[in-house]
Amino acid sequence: FLHNHLLIMPSATIAGVNVVAIPGLTIKEFHGGISTKDSKLSAVHETITEPQTNNQWRCPAFTEYILMIQGEAHVEHGSSSDDGSKTTTVVVQAGNGVYLPKGCRVRIN
């Protein structure tokens, strides 16, 4: 019994990889398609220095968790209508998090 548990080990330490670096936003990936070549989960540190109110809609092909360390994020989700007629907004404040399932259509501002 104990022998089987010895085979299960944590991963090696992974250095973050900068995947986005544009004015007002940097995203460093620690686990995901670029850093670990495993796209089942994305774990990133996102730093927003200039909040935007017009970010594009996206539909990630992976599960995403947002953990707010500081500030807040407005996570819109819902229909494919660009006029926002069938969307819902969740406000994620510092100290809280939100789960975004694979394939969820979202826009984060």
Short mmCIF file of C-alpha atoms in Angstrom, two decimals, residues 24-100:
data_model
loop_
_atom_site.label_atom_id
_atom_site.label_comp_id
_atom_site.label_asym_id
_atom_site.label_seq_id
_atom_site.Cartn_x
_atom_site.Cartn_y
_atom_site.Cartn_z
CA GLY A 24 -1.52 47.57 -19.19
CA LEU A 25 -1.42 43.75 -19.03
CA THR A 26 1.10 40.98 -18.45
CA ILE A 27 0.26 37.29 -18.13
CA LYS A 28 2.82 34.80 -16.84
CA GLU A 29 1.86 31.12 -17.23
CA PHE A 30 3.06 28.58 -14.66
CA HIS A 31 1.01 25.60 -15.86
CA GLY A 32 -0.60 25.28 -19.26
CA GLY A 33 -0.13 24.72 -22.96
CA ILE A 34 2.97 26.89 -23.28
CA SER A 35 4.84 26.37 -19.99
CA THR A 36 4.20 22.67 -19.34
CA LYS A 37 2.75 21.55 -22.71
CA ASP A 38 -0.39 20.38 -20.87
CA SER A 39 -3.49 22.37 -21.88
CA LYS A 40 -5.96 20.68 -19.49
CA LEU A 41 -5.42 23.44 -16.92
CA SER A 42 -4.18 27.00 -17.06
CA ALA A 43 -2.46 28.54 -14.04
CA VAL A 44 -1.25 32.08 -14.64
CA HIS A 45 -0.39 35.25 -12.79
CA GLU A 46 -2.06 38.18 -14.49
CA THR A 47 -1.04 41.75 -13.66
CA ILE A 48 -3.33 44.54 -14.80
CA THR A 49 -1.86 48.02 -14.52
CA GLU A 50 -4.35 49.76 -16.82
CA PRO A 51 -7.88 48.30 -16.47
CA GLN A 52 -9.84 48.03 -19.72
CA THR A 53 -13.61 48.10 -20.19
CA ASN A 54 -13.72 46.78 -23.74
CA ASN A 55 -11.85 43.45 -23.69
CA GLN A 56 -12.74 40.89 -26.35
CA TRP A 57 -14.98 37.88 -25.79
CA ARG A 58 -13.09 34.58 -25.58
CA CYS A 59 -13.95 30.92 -25.17
CA PRO A 60 -10.98 29.09 -23.57
CA ALA A 61 -10.41 25.44 -24.49
CA PHE A 62 -9.27 24.78 -20.91
CA THR A 63 -10.56 25.07 -17.36
CA GLU A 64 -9.69 28.40 -15.76
CA TYR A 65 -9.78 29.60 -12.17
CA ILE A 66 -9.49 33.29 -11.38
CA LEU A 67 -8.16 34.11 -7.91
CA MET A 68 -8.26 37.83 -7.14
CA ILE A 69 -5.35 38.98 -5.01
CA GLN A 70 -6.01 42.69 -5.34
CA GLY A 71 -8.73 44.83 -6.92
CA GLU A 72 -11.68 43.25 -8.73
CA ALA A 73 -12.62 41.69 -12.07
CA HIS A 74 -15.95 41.89 -13.87
CA VAL A 75 -16.53 38.53 -15.54
CA GLU A 76 -19.27 38.61 -18.17
CA HIS A 77 -20.55 35.29 -19.46
CA GLY A 78 -23.44 34.09 -21.53
CA SER A 79 -24.86 34.14 -25.03
CA SER A 80 -23.00 34.63 -28.27
CA SER A 81 -24.76 37.94 -28.88
CA ASP A 82 -22.22 40.77 -29.06
CA ASP A 83 -24.81 43.30 -27.93
CA GLY A 84 -24.68 41.77 -24.42
CA SER A 85 -28.40 41.11 -24.31
CA LYS A 86 -28.16 37.68 -22.67
CA THR A 87 -25.10 38.00 -20.48
CA THR A 88 -24.56 37.90 -16.75
CA THR A 89 -21.77 39.68 -14.89
CA VAL A 90 -20.04 38.25 -11.83
CA VAL A 91 -17.88 40.67 -9.84
CA VAL A 92 -14.87 38.89 -8.33
CA GLN A 93 -13.35 40.94 -5.52
CA ALA A 94 -9.98 40.63 -3.77
CA GLY A 95 -9.83 37.48 -1.63
CA ASN A 96 -12.34 35.61 -3.83
CA GLY A 97 -12.19 33.44 -6.90
CA VAL A 98 -14.32 32.18 -9.77
CA TYR A 99 -14.32 28.96 -11.79
CA LEU A 100 -14.63 29.11 -15.59
#
